[in-house]
Amino acid sequence: MSGTYLGMPAFPEAAAVSTQNAQLRANLSHATRTIRDKRAAAVAELTDWPELRQSGREIKDHTLRHLDRYLLQLEEAVTAAGGTVHWAADAEEANRIVADLVKATGEREVVKVKSMATQEIGLNEALAAEGITAYETDLAELIVQLADDRPSHILVPAIHRNRTEIRDIFADRMATWGRPAPEDLTDSPAHLAEAARLHLREKFLRAKVAVSGANFMIADTGTLVVVESEGNGRMCLTLPETLISVVGIEKVLPTWNDLEVFLQLLPRSSTAERMNPYTSLWTGTTAGDGPRHFHLVLLDNGRTDTLADEVGRQALRCIRCSACLNVCPVYERAGGHAYGSVYPGPIGAILTPQLRGTASEVDASLPYASTLCGACYDACPVAIDIPEVLVHLRERVAEQGTGHRAERAALRAATWLLDHPAAYTAATRAAVGTRRLHPRRLPLPGPAKAWSDTRDLPAMPEQTFRDWWKKNRGEGKTAR
Amino acid sequence: MSSSRERVLARIRAALADVPATEDRPVHRDYLPTHIPEDRPGLLAVLAENLADYRAVVHRGTEADLPELIARLLGERGSTSVAVPADLPAAWLGAVTGVRVVTDSPAVTPGDLDAVGTVITGCALAVAETGTIVLDAGPAQGRRLLTLVPDHHVCVVRGDQVVASLPRALPLLDPTRPQTWISGPSATSDIELDRVEGVHGPRCLEVVLIE
Ligand code: SF4
């Protein structure tokens, strides 16, 4: 499998292939169910989840609607704290900025902490073309990189690989990238993690330059925030002399205290933890502690096009938690690779065609990669109405004339899913299971209250239609 | 470079043509300031429980117990070297003998720390609800790399440093300081979602709660 997304088939063809892969389907179905169940429990712990979700949504919307102001404020704060801010209009420009910064240090190697923005722009490949090797240090990203593969999930990028495959990848490939895997490597996760620890520690201890993304940037303080579990983030963010962070312009939040909302929403939605093991926060540079040089590359690359679409711009609220992937019946069967971009699942289906436009066949097919069951909207911690944006983008694709072809192909793919009712039923039932967590009313005080008090949000039904039918009309009626 | 800056800003402004310049929509903050009662014994109990839930090892004691406890933890671990911030209270190591002490200074490299068994620090504060300890390179904490490279971290949390929740914690923290928030030891679930403690950060986190 090649490391590039270029020349990817459109979603329907890719999905038709990946749904035949029994290993992939078994891994995915186990993974998405496990995460989904754990997440529901973590979310249920917070009785004010609907209010947190509403605040998260409003903070993000407010920021996006005044994005120029907050980016300028951020630039000023980062600069005052000793950092340097660069602006990149597209992928090519961002890659050139990073490559030039690395070359200016005289180094030929960089360590990287998992960053979707740098995957989106193809940074590793661009650096390789300049003779610079980028080492991914997240365990899953290491697996993907060693295997010359692509990530398939936002949170667990190597979820399509099982432990035996990972053992073989480490045994075969580690030596060509640095310290070889131990001779007696087994497929126990602890043993594999230990091999990765030894392999990567050598790189961390000698690295002079690191590249990261960021989960959040704080406009009023200039602080960047990276959320992670393994400590590879801390290694990259604190040991090297030069740190280069490539971050999408939509990741800014107005104030320091806004973190209290997002650091409650993100870990629970993502890994179903009360808090992820490590969160690193830094503001520019600090004398005697951490990198001496800090560069922030602010990335547009299609985000302003997305912002220009009044319906579609809500996709920029996304905090990349992956909750929508884990509840999506289409993702569960098709896997992340079928979406043909670094952003898989429901969010990918609306973000990718907006970032890249809908000119290509793969991008035009993405708005059809959904059953519109709505589970993604219910799961989303910042309440992105993914079905609304999907329908909106379908209109756009239809207007440009490619609609019929994309739609026909997508319907063929959907037919497969609907021919496998067990999968579909399980998926829709999971969505209903979380219904009591959904806000009934928008908690709007002041004059808006009169409006919201008379309008209920659409409620999830207590049962799926299928369950209702089975119970009330179906064969099983008397049996249960 | 500055031309891209102007280009991106111009694109943003054009994209937001529908947004009134004077718009000031309120952001509602109706979420709870905490989810737990804020009495001190209760906070410590919740913190201890949540830390243990992440597989951190929690010890309770008084200030007076600390030297013996630290000596015991080093002994149990078999650590022959320990890294400490320069301003660690001297009494904390009062009962430790026969262990090489590496005191944090700019001269201490990551390679030096790689050869150290245990690091001992205090913290800036701890958040009970989320089981989180915050280090901000302040008193008794040292540089960020100190608590990153050694495999065993013993962190001392005073009772009066524990707050209930993130909304309680953030106003107390200084964003100009570099911060590391720690919730349990390093962990990964990347291989078949099996949780494994430790890839790069300390694989063993022991927290001493001082009542
Ligand atoms: S769209 Fe929502 S649920 Fe999906 S990854 Fe983004 S924030 Fe999470």
XYZ file of C-alpha atoms and ligand atoms in Angstrom:
699
model
C 0.000 0.000 0.000
C 1.367 3.386 -0.841
C 1.710 6.227 1.575
C -0.109 8.697 -0.630
C -3.754 9.500 -1.094
C -3.289 10.547 -4.703
C -5.084 8.407 -7.222
C -7.371 6.993 -4.574
C -10.545 5.486 -5.956
C -13.767 7.255 -5.047
C -15.465 6.195 -1.812
C -17.872 3.646 -3.303
C -15.140 1.632 -5.045
C -12.785 1.890 -2.075
C -15.542 0.869 0.306
C -16.541 -2.031 -1.905
C -12.986 -3.370 -1.593
C -12.459 -2.659 2.092
C -15.767 -4.185 3.157
C -14.514 -7.496 1.730
C -11.565 -7.403 4.151
C -12.718 -9.578 7.046
C -9.727 -8.742 9.246
C -10.313 -5.020 8.839
C -13.999 -5.374 9.582
C -13.406 -7.467 12.676
C -10.796 -5.016 14.026
C -12.958 -2.019 13.309
C -16.132 -3.435 14.692
C -14.389 -4.451 17.927
C -12.660 -1.087 18.193
C -15.602 1.156 17.480
C -17.899 -0.803 19.816
C -15.346 -0.792 22.632
C -14.653 2.917 22.384
C -18.329 3.713 21.936
C -19.358 1.914 25.128
C -16.555 3.395 27.189
C -17.295 6.853 25.872
C -20.970 6.683 26.777
C -19.974 5.890 30.365
C -17.408 8.709 30.532
C -19.897 11.219 29.164
C -22.652 10.037 31.493
C -20.439 10.978 34.457
C -20.940 14.654 33.654
C -24.519 15.709 34.278
C -23.846 19.024 32.551
C -22.636 17.456 29.283
C -25.349 19.212 27.195
C -24.334 22.573 28.664
C -20.623 21.903 28.078
C -21.420 20.869 24.524
C -23.423 24.023 23.964
C -20.651 26.225 25.352
C -18.054 24.436 23.241
C -20.154 24.980 20.172
C -20.733 28.662 20.932
C -17.112 29.425 21.775
C -15.972 27.834 18.517
C -18.649 29.575 16.461
C -17.863 32.923 18.019
C -14.146 32.445 17.320
C -14.720 31.408 13.719
C -16.982 34.406 13.104
C -14.207 36.739 14.240
C -11.292 34.617 13.130
C -9.170 37.456 11.749
C -9.258 39.269 15.064
C -8.282 36.209 17.110
C -5.484 35.176 14.775
C -3.942 38.633 14.965
C -4.217 38.570 18.740
C -2.603 35.129 18.785
C 0.210 36.273 16.513
C 0.948 39.194 18.800
C 0.943 37.056 21.935
C 3.156 34.308 20.456
C 5.617 36.878 19.144
C 5.738 38.694 22.481
C 6.501 35.354 24.167
C 9.537 34.753 21.968
C 8.011 32.689 19.146
C 7.935 33.397 15.413
C 4.666 33.212 13.476
C 4.468 32.221 9.798
C 1.366 32.200 7.601
C 0.853 29.529 4.959
C -1.888 29.931 2.376
C -1.629 26.349 1.136
C 0.121 23.019 1.627
C 3.005 23.831 -0.664
C 3.800 27.026 1.157
C 3.569 25.384 4.590
C 5.898 22.588 3.481
C 8.392 25.085 2.097
C 8.365 27.124 5.312
C 9.011 24.021 7.428
C 11.706 22.671 5.098
C 13.503 26.028 5.108
C 13.318 26.252 8.896
C 14.753 22.753 9.262
C 17.524 23.440 6.749
C 18.434 26.648 8.558
C 19.248 24.564 11.642
C 21.664 22.445 9.600
C 19.787 19.277 10.644
C 18.599 16.455 8.391
C 16.272 14.720 10.813
C 13.149 15.759 12.669
C 11.015 13.942 15.214
C 7.279 14.372 14.908
C 4.369 14.060 17.272
C 1.166 12.913 15.560
C -0.338 15.791 13.620
C -3.227 15.574 11.210
C -2.400 18.965 9.726
C 1.053 17.792 8.637
C -0.481 14.624 7.182
C -2.993 16.744 5.335
C -0.236 18.751 3.651
C 2.026 15.742 3.004
C 4.860 17.229 5.037
C 6.862 14.018 5.468
C 7.012 13.464 1.717
C 7.899 17.122 1.075
C 10.710 16.947 3.635
C 11.974 13.687 2.142
C 12.220 15.424 -1.224
C 14.539 17.938 0.468
C 16.678 15.203 1.980
C 15.145 15.508 5.451
C 13.878 12.423 7.300
C 10.802 12.862 9.502
C 10.335 10.247 12.222
C 6.801 9.687 13.479
C 6.914 8.992 17.216
C 3.325 8.133 18.126
C 3.230 4.334 18.467
C 0.450 3.917 15.938
C 2.033 6.401 13.539
C 5.323 4.525 13.885
C 3.544 1.314 12.883
C 1.958 3.056 9.915
C 5.229 4.680 8.856
C 7.308 1.494 9.138
C 4.707 -0.371 7.078
C 4.588 2.377 4.424
C 0.871 2.437 5.154
C -1.680 5.160 5.841
C -3.575 5.961 9.064
C -7.177 4.746 9.121
C -8.588 6.328 12.278
C -8.113 9.757 13.845
C -7.406 8.430 17.311
C -6.036 4.949 16.712
C -4.415 5.273 13.284
C -3.223 1.647 13.127
C -6.516 0.122 14.212
C -6.613 -1.879 10.979
C -3.503 -3.847 12.097
C -3.523 -6.642 14.660
C -0.698 -7.526 17.057
C 0.819 -10.253 14.895
C 1.008 -7.936 11.918
C 2.589 -5.284 14.110
C 5.163 -7.752 15.425
C 6.118 -8.657 11.871
C 6.314 -5.012 10.799
C 8.621 -4.199 13.722
C 10.801 -7.274 13.146
C 11.126 -6.605 9.418
C 11.397 -2.845 9.285
C 12.744 -1.268 12.465
C 16.364 -1.945 11.519
C 16.098 0.105 8.351
C 14.911 3.135 10.377
C 17.241 2.885 13.379
C 17.554 0.545 16.341
C 16.349 -2.925 15.299
C 13.596 -4.762 17.117
C 14.830 -7.213 19.774
C 15.557 -10.741 18.457
C 12.952 -12.365 20.681
C 10.128 -9.914 19.914
C 6.720 -11.434 20.697
C 3.318 -10.088 19.769
C 2.339 -9.060 23.293
C 1.360 -5.366 23.323
C 3.681 -4.694 26.293
C 6.626 -6.225 24.453
C 5.823 -4.305 21.276
C 5.507 -1.032 23.195
C 8.872 -1.708 24.832
C 10.478 -2.249 21.414
C 9.028 1.078 20.252
C 10.276 2.772 23.418
C 13.851 1.634 22.829
C 13.734 2.360 19.105
C 12.407 5.878 19.573
C 14.338 6.870 22.679
C 17.523 6.924 20.632
C 15.873 9.376 18.281
C 14.464 11.613 21.021
C 17.806 11.905 22.764
C 19.615 13.059 19.651
C 16.886 15.106 17.895
C 17.544 18.815 17.507
C 14.333 19.679 15.643
C 10.746 18.622 16.291
C 7.540 19.154 14.350
C 4.133 19.110 16.031
C 0.549 20.113 15.515
C -1.602 21.479 18.324
C -5.061 20.764 19.670
C -5.681 24.348 20.745
C -4.056 27.779 20.501
C -5.056 30.491 22.968
C -5.360 33.941 21.421
C -5.043 36.096 24.524
C -1.996 34.327 25.963
C -0.293 32.810 22.896
C -0.358 29.362 24.527
C -0.333 26.141 22.482
C -1.820 22.920 23.818
C -1.034 19.330 22.842
C -3.059 16.478 24.277
C -1.576 12.951 24.203
C -1.035 9.700 26.091
C 2.337 8.180 25.443
C 4.790 10.944 26.279
C 6.170 11.116 22.746
C 4.506 14.520 22.572
C 6.317 15.680 25.697
C 9.576 14.329 24.256
C 9.134 16.250 21.000
C 7.883 19.420 22.664
C 10.574 19.711 25.322
C 13.842 18.001 24.304
C 14.789 19.486 20.892
C 16.323 22.924 20.430
C 13.883 23.966 17.722
C 10.142 23.306 17.720
C 8.002 23.922 14.650
C 4.226 23.654 15.115
C 1.974 23.507 12.058
C -1.582 24.336 13.074
C -4.802 24.974 11.164
C -6.150 28.487 11.655
C -9.413 27.066 13.049
C -7.681 25.722 16.182
C -7.625 29.076 17.968
C -9.679 29.750 21.129
C -10.113 33.242 22.551
C -9.097 32.860 26.187
C -7.121 30.712 28.594
C -10.249 29.834 30.559
C -11.938 28.453 27.430
C -9.752 25.401 27.957
C -11.993 24.419 30.869
C -14.688 23.567 28.335
C -12.596 21.820 25.701
C -10.411 19.854 28.088
C -13.619 18.412 29.519
C -15.149 17.675 26.114
C -12.142 16.277 24.265
C -10.715 13.447 26.407
C -14.122 12.010 27.267
C -15.281 12.125 23.647
C -12.056 10.793 22.310
C -10.503 8.135 24.535
C -13.357 8.011 27.055
C -10.976 9.151 29.787
C -11.609 11.814 32.395
C -8.338 13.280 31.193
C -5.667 12.030 28.827
C -2.369 11.056 30.508
C -0.360 14.048 29.259
C -1.238 17.585 28.273
C 1.578 19.971 27.344
C 1.039 23.725 27.315
C 3.673 26.213 26.289
C 3.755 29.904 25.543
C 6.571 30.951 23.231
C 9.925 29.984 24.677
C 11.075 29.746 28.301
C 14.694 30.516 29.188
C 16.489 27.347 30.279
C 13.518 25.024 29.790
C 12.480 23.439 26.510
C 13.180 24.546 22.930
C 15.130 27.757 22.410
C 13.424 28.448 19.099
C 9.701 28.162 18.499
C 7.975 28.617 15.147
C 4.235 28.561 14.615
C 3.031 27.976 11.056
C -0.617 29.036 10.677
C -2.182 26.921 7.949
C -5.074 27.903 5.681
C -5.069 25.216 2.948
C -8.785 25.379 2.163
C -9.993 26.437 5.583
C -10.997 29.897 4.391
C -13.009 28.286 1.571
C -14.762 26.206 4.198
C -15.340 29.323 6.282
C -16.981 31.030 3.328
C -19.769 28.421 3.231
C -22.396 29.518 5.729
C -23.727 25.983 6.217
C -20.448 24.120 5.869
C -18.295 26.331 8.076
C -19.467 24.530 11.215
C -17.117 21.699 10.209
C -14.297 23.973 11.414
C -15.565 23.559 14.962
C -14.210 20.001 14.897
C -11.788 19.164 17.700
C -10.751 15.828 16.085
C -12.049 13.653 18.894
C -13.150 10.822 16.550
C -16.434 10.191 18.379
C -18.320 10.481 15.097
C -16.224 7.732 13.516
C -16.990 5.299 16.281
C -20.762 5.642 15.965
C -20.874 5.636 12.165
C -22.321 2.479 10.575
C -20.629 3.303 7.277
C -17.193 3.865 8.857
C -17.538 0.700 10.880
C -17.889 -1.367 7.736
C -15.765 0.575 5.270
C -12.779 1.606 7.394
C -10.841 4.833 7.306
C -8.863 4.300 4.124
C -11.969 4.330 1.964
C -12.444 8.062 2.622
C -9.303 8.885 0.654
C -7.984 11.569 2.998
C -6.442 12.005 6.426
C -9.880 12.830 7.789
C -11.947 9.644 7.758
C -15.492 8.954 8.867
C -18.370 11.420 9.040
C -16.162 14.435 9.709
C -13.988 13.479 6.737
C -17.064 13.188 4.560
C -17.848 16.874 5.175
C -14.413 18.360 5.841
C -12.407 16.872 2.988
C -14.710 17.983 0.149
C -14.710 21.475 1.632
C -10.942 21.692 2.118
C -10.158 20.211 -1.292
C -13.270 21.168 -3.264
C -15.487 18.662 -5.040
C -13.835 18.627 -8.456
C -12.329 15.132 -8.169
C -14.390 11.976 -8.179
C -13.278 10.893 -4.722
C -14.164 14.273 -3.207
C -17.503 14.429 -5.037
C -18.416 10.985 -3.714
C -17.706 11.756 -0.046
C -20.971 13.578 0.760
C -22.732 10.337 -0.214
C -20.638 8.204 2.169
C -23.379 8.245 4.786
C -26.803 6.845 5.609
C -27.776 10.174 7.251
C -28.710 8.222 10.392
C -27.632 11.179 12.524
C -25.577 9.252 15.076
C -22.534 11.423 14.310
C -24.374 14.632 15.166
C -25.543 13.192 18.473
C -22.026 12.094 19.385
C -20.241 15.276 18.375
C -19.065 17.237 21.442
C -19.309 20.539 19.560
C -22.648 19.661 17.955
C -21.611 19.799 14.318
C -24.725 18.959 12.314
C -22.929 16.578 9.993
C -26.103 15.322 8.233
C -27.099 18.912 7.447
C -23.708 19.617 5.889
C -23.778 16.314 3.981
C -27.081 17.165 2.372
C -25.855 20.678 1.622
C -22.716 19.330 -0.041
C -24.743 16.815 -2.062
C -26.631 19.754 -3.502
C -23.358 21.368 -4.398
C -22.093 18.218 -6.092
C -25.401 17.796 -7.916
C -25.234 21.367 -9.200
C -21.802 20.817 -10.687
C -23.134 17.891 -12.727
C -21.070 15.085 -11.216
C -23.882 14.314 -8.840
C -25.571 11.525 -10.707
C -22.439 9.523 -11.199
C -21.300 9.928 -7.593
C -24.766 9.238 -6.296
C -25.264 6.094 -8.352
C -21.938 4.724 -7.206
C -22.642 5.638 -3.609
C -26.031 4.000 -3.728
C -24.382 0.794 -4.845
C -22.154 0.980 -1.762
C -25.081 1.800 0.487
C -26.960 -1.173 -0.890
C -24.304 -3.422 0.577
C -24.742 -1.868 3.973
C -28.498 -2.073 3.875
C -28.225 -5.689 2.762
C -26.481 -6.405 6.056
C -29.224 -5.408 8.468
C -27.483 -6.617 11.606
C -24.770 -4.026 11.212
C -27.218 -1.293 10.459
C -29.479 -2.115 13.360
C -26.625 -2.263 15.851
C -25.381 1.074 14.670
C -28.665 2.917 14.907
C -29.429 1.359 18.270
C -26.167 2.643 19.682
C -27.233 6.144 18.749
C -30.530 5.778 20.542
C -28.717 4.500 23.626
C -27.206 7.903 24.263
C -30.404 9.879 23.746
C -30.831 10.951 27.333
C -27.547 12.848 26.995
C -28.853 15.052 24.255
C -30.033 18.498 25.239
C -33.780 18.962 24.873
C -33.576 22.701 24.777
C -30.849 25.116 24.031
C -29.986 26.769 27.341
C -30.243 30.340 26.176
C -30.740 33.038 28.803
C -31.979 36.579 28.149
C -34.285 37.484 25.290
C -33.292 34.372 23.378
C -34.783 32.253 26.140
C -38.321 33.003 25.050
C -37.421 31.630 21.658
C -35.635 28.523 22.850
C -38.191 27.725 25.534
C -40.879 27.227 22.984
C -38.756 25.097 20.704
C -37.558 21.637 21.553
C -34.576 20.248 19.771
C -35.501 17.251 17.667
C -35.458 14.332 20.093
C -33.999 10.923 19.447
C -36.772 8.353 19.532
C -36.756 5.972 22.467
C -36.419 3.088 20.099
C -35.225 2.753 16.583
C -38.000 2.176 14.097
C -36.707 -1.334 13.537
C -36.863 -2.130 17.259
C -40.346 -0.721 17.492
C -41.481 -2.755 14.517
C -40.015 -5.937 15.909
C -41.647 -5.417 19.269
C -45.054 -4.278 18.105
C -45.575 -5.813 14.702
C -42.820 -8.280 14.003
C -42.562 -12.025 14.493
C -40.821 -11.631 17.815
C -43.822 -9.864 19.310
C -45.253 -12.699 21.302
C -41.913 -14.212 22.112
C -40.787 -11.246 24.223
C 5.741 35.669 3.919
C 3.864 38.797 4.902
C 2.018 38.601 1.587
C 0.545 35.247 2.639
C -0.429 36.775 5.934
C -2.385 39.480 4.108
C -3.807 36.934 1.690
C -5.097 34.635 4.412
C -6.530 37.537 6.424
C -8.213 38.939 3.300
C -9.720 35.511 2.534
C -11.028 35.258 6.081
C -12.638 38.676 5.888
C -14.197 37.886 2.533
C -15.455 34.542 3.852
C -17.112 36.288 6.791
C -18.920 38.882 4.694
C -22.215 37.663 6.200
C -21.070 38.337 9.774
C -21.978 41.830 11.025
C -18.812 43.647 12.124
C -20.381 44.607 15.425
C -21.805 41.155 16.149
C -21.361 40.141 19.738
C -23.203 36.918 20.382
C -22.971 35.867 24.011
C -21.330 32.557 24.847
C -23.388 30.751 27.448
C -21.519 29.093 30.270
C -24.232 27.197 32.079
C -22.010 24.210 32.808
C -21.152 23.345 36.399
C -18.098 24.843 38.086
C -17.482 21.456 39.739
C -19.138 18.055 39.791
C -18.111 17.139 43.343
C -18.403 18.647 46.841
C -15.412 20.779 47.706
C -14.588 19.742 51.250
C -10.893 18.920 51.658
C -11.167 15.238 52.726
C -13.634 14.642 49.912
C -11.346 16.235 47.327
C -8.396 14.129 48.439
C -10.481 10.973 48.325
C -11.722 11.670 44.793
C -8.226 12.562 43.601
C -6.783 9.368 45.081
C -9.528 7.280 43.513
C -9.178 8.829 40.067
C -5.400 8.575 40.091
C -5.618 4.919 41.056
C -8.139 4.403 38.282
C -5.377 5.462 35.853
C -3.035 2.993 37.521
C -0.993 5.545 39.379
C 0.075 4.277 42.822
C -1.256 6.531 45.572
C 0.176 6.874 49.092
C -1.315 8.956 51.890
C 0.646 10.428 54.770
C 1.655 13.498 56.707
C 4.566 15.833 56.084
C 6.409 14.037 58.901
C 6.013 10.639 57.162
C 7.508 11.909 53.922
C 11.259 11.167 54.411
C 10.642 7.557 55.451
C 8.079 7.051 52.731
C 10.356 8.391 49.994
C 13.239 6.243 51.208
C 10.958 3.207 51.165
C 9.646 3.896 47.645
C 13.201 4.233 46.299
C 14.181 1.026 48.018
C 11.189 -0.907 46.681
C 11.972 0.304 43.214
C 15.656 -0.538 43.570
C 16.640 2.930 42.362
C 20.300 3.729 42.901
C 20.024 7.242 41.489
C 17.430 9.955 41.895
C 16.872 13.253 40.070
C 15.499 16.214 42.010
C 14.759 19.888 41.358
C 17.337 22.211 42.905
C 14.764 23.586 45.361
C 13.314 20.282 46.557
C 12.855 20.596 50.362
C 15.992 18.989 51.796
C 13.968 17.134 54.432
C 12.259 15.023 51.752
C 15.520 13.179 51.117
C 16.372 13.133 54.829
C 16.085 9.362 55.194
C 17.615 8.425 51.832
C 21.072 6.851 51.944
C 23.354 5.249 49.402
C 21.579 6.777 46.406
C 23.226 9.044 43.836
C 21.391 12.395 43.745
C 21.322 14.323 40.454
C 20.263 17.904 41.099
C 18.545 19.667 38.203
C 20.614 22.347 36.518
C 21.124 23.492 32.942
C 24.151 21.177 32.799
C 22.004 18.041 33.278
C 21.266 16.576 29.834
C 18.511 14.197 28.716
C 21.241 11.569 28.364
C 22.187 12.053 32.043
C 18.558 11.643 33.069
C 18.230 8.528 30.929
C 20.599 6.861 33.402
C 18.562 7.928 36.451
C 16.079 5.556 38.108
C 13.634 7.875 39.875
C 12.620 11.539 39.849
C 11.011 13.217 42.864
C 9.054 16.472 42.558
C 6.261 18.511 44.048
C 3.546 20.021 41.853
C 1.708 23.286 41.150
C -1.755 21.880 41.856
C -3.911 18.815 41.346
C -7.440 18.450 39.954
C -9.537 15.885 41.826
C -12.327 15.341 39.278
C -10.004 14.467 36.444
C -7.190 12.877 38.458
C -4.693 15.355 37.090
C -1.448 16.711 38.533
C -0.165 19.966 37.055
C 3.537 20.795 36.945
C 4.525 24.308 35.897
C 8.274 24.371 36.513
C 7.548 26.265 39.746
C 8.769 25.458 43.269
C 10.044 21.884 43.774
C 9.350 20.948 40.141
C 12.404 21.658 38.002
C 12.500 21.725 34.224
C 9.974 19.822 32.134
C 12.433 17.149 31.041
C 13.133 16.142 34.631
C 9.796 14.341 35.002
C 9.869 12.973 31.477
C 13.003 10.927 31.028
C 13.361 8.786 34.216
C 11.031 5.790 34.310
C 9.728 6.280 37.864
C 8.139 9.546 39.047
C 7.328 10.180 42.697
C 5.167 13.292 42.960
C 4.256 14.924 46.244
C 0.883 16.703 46.402
C -0.043 18.796 49.454
C -3.693 18.728 50.466
C -4.072 22.474 50.011
C -2.949 22.128 46.380
C -5.974 20.036 45.407
C -8.874 21.726 43.611
C -12.097 20.128 42.442
C -12.261 20.782 38.734
C -10.778 22.369 35.646
C -12.860 25.551 36.042
C -11.333 25.860 39.517
C -7.807 25.121 38.298
C -7.336 27.300 35.236
C -7.665 30.696 36.955
C -4.927 29.595 39.382
C -2.449 28.706 36.645
C -0.076 31.103 34.909
C -0.154 30.542 31.136
C 3.267 32.135 30.693
C 4.826 29.160 32.505
C 5.380 25.914 30.586
C 2.970 23.300 31.919
C 2.763 19.543 31.957
C -0.486 18.016 33.096
C -0.166 14.413 34.176
C -3.102 12.013 34.596
C -1.610 8.642 35.410
C 1.503 7.127 33.879
C 2.331 7.144 30.179
C -0.058 4.807 28.388
C -0.957 3.550 24.956
C -3.926 1.671 23.556
C -2.665 1.610 19.999
C -2.299 -2.156 19.712
C -5.764 -3.723 19.521
C -6.933 -1.207 22.152
C -5.057 -3.132 24.853
C -3.906 -0.607 27.410
C -0.167 -0.774 28.066
C 1.417 1.469 30.686
C 4.291 3.403 29.374
C 5.870 4.039 26.088
C 7.944 7.163 26.586
C 7.049 8.984 29.760
C 7.514 7.417 33.200
C 5.875 4.001 33.267
C 5.371 4.185 36.996
C 3.779 7.203 38.684
C 3.592 7.231 42.467
C 1.705 10.071 44.084
C 2.136 10.968 47.737
C -0.864 12.858 49.122
C 0.024 14.918 52.172
C -3.032 15.468 54.392
S -16.911 16.158 13.948
Fe -17.370 16.247 16.127
S -17.390 14.066 16.731
Fe -16.354 14.144 14.742
S -14.183 14.287 15.235
Fe -14.945 16.389 14.995
S -15.503 17.058 17.054
Fe -15.320 14.835 17.121
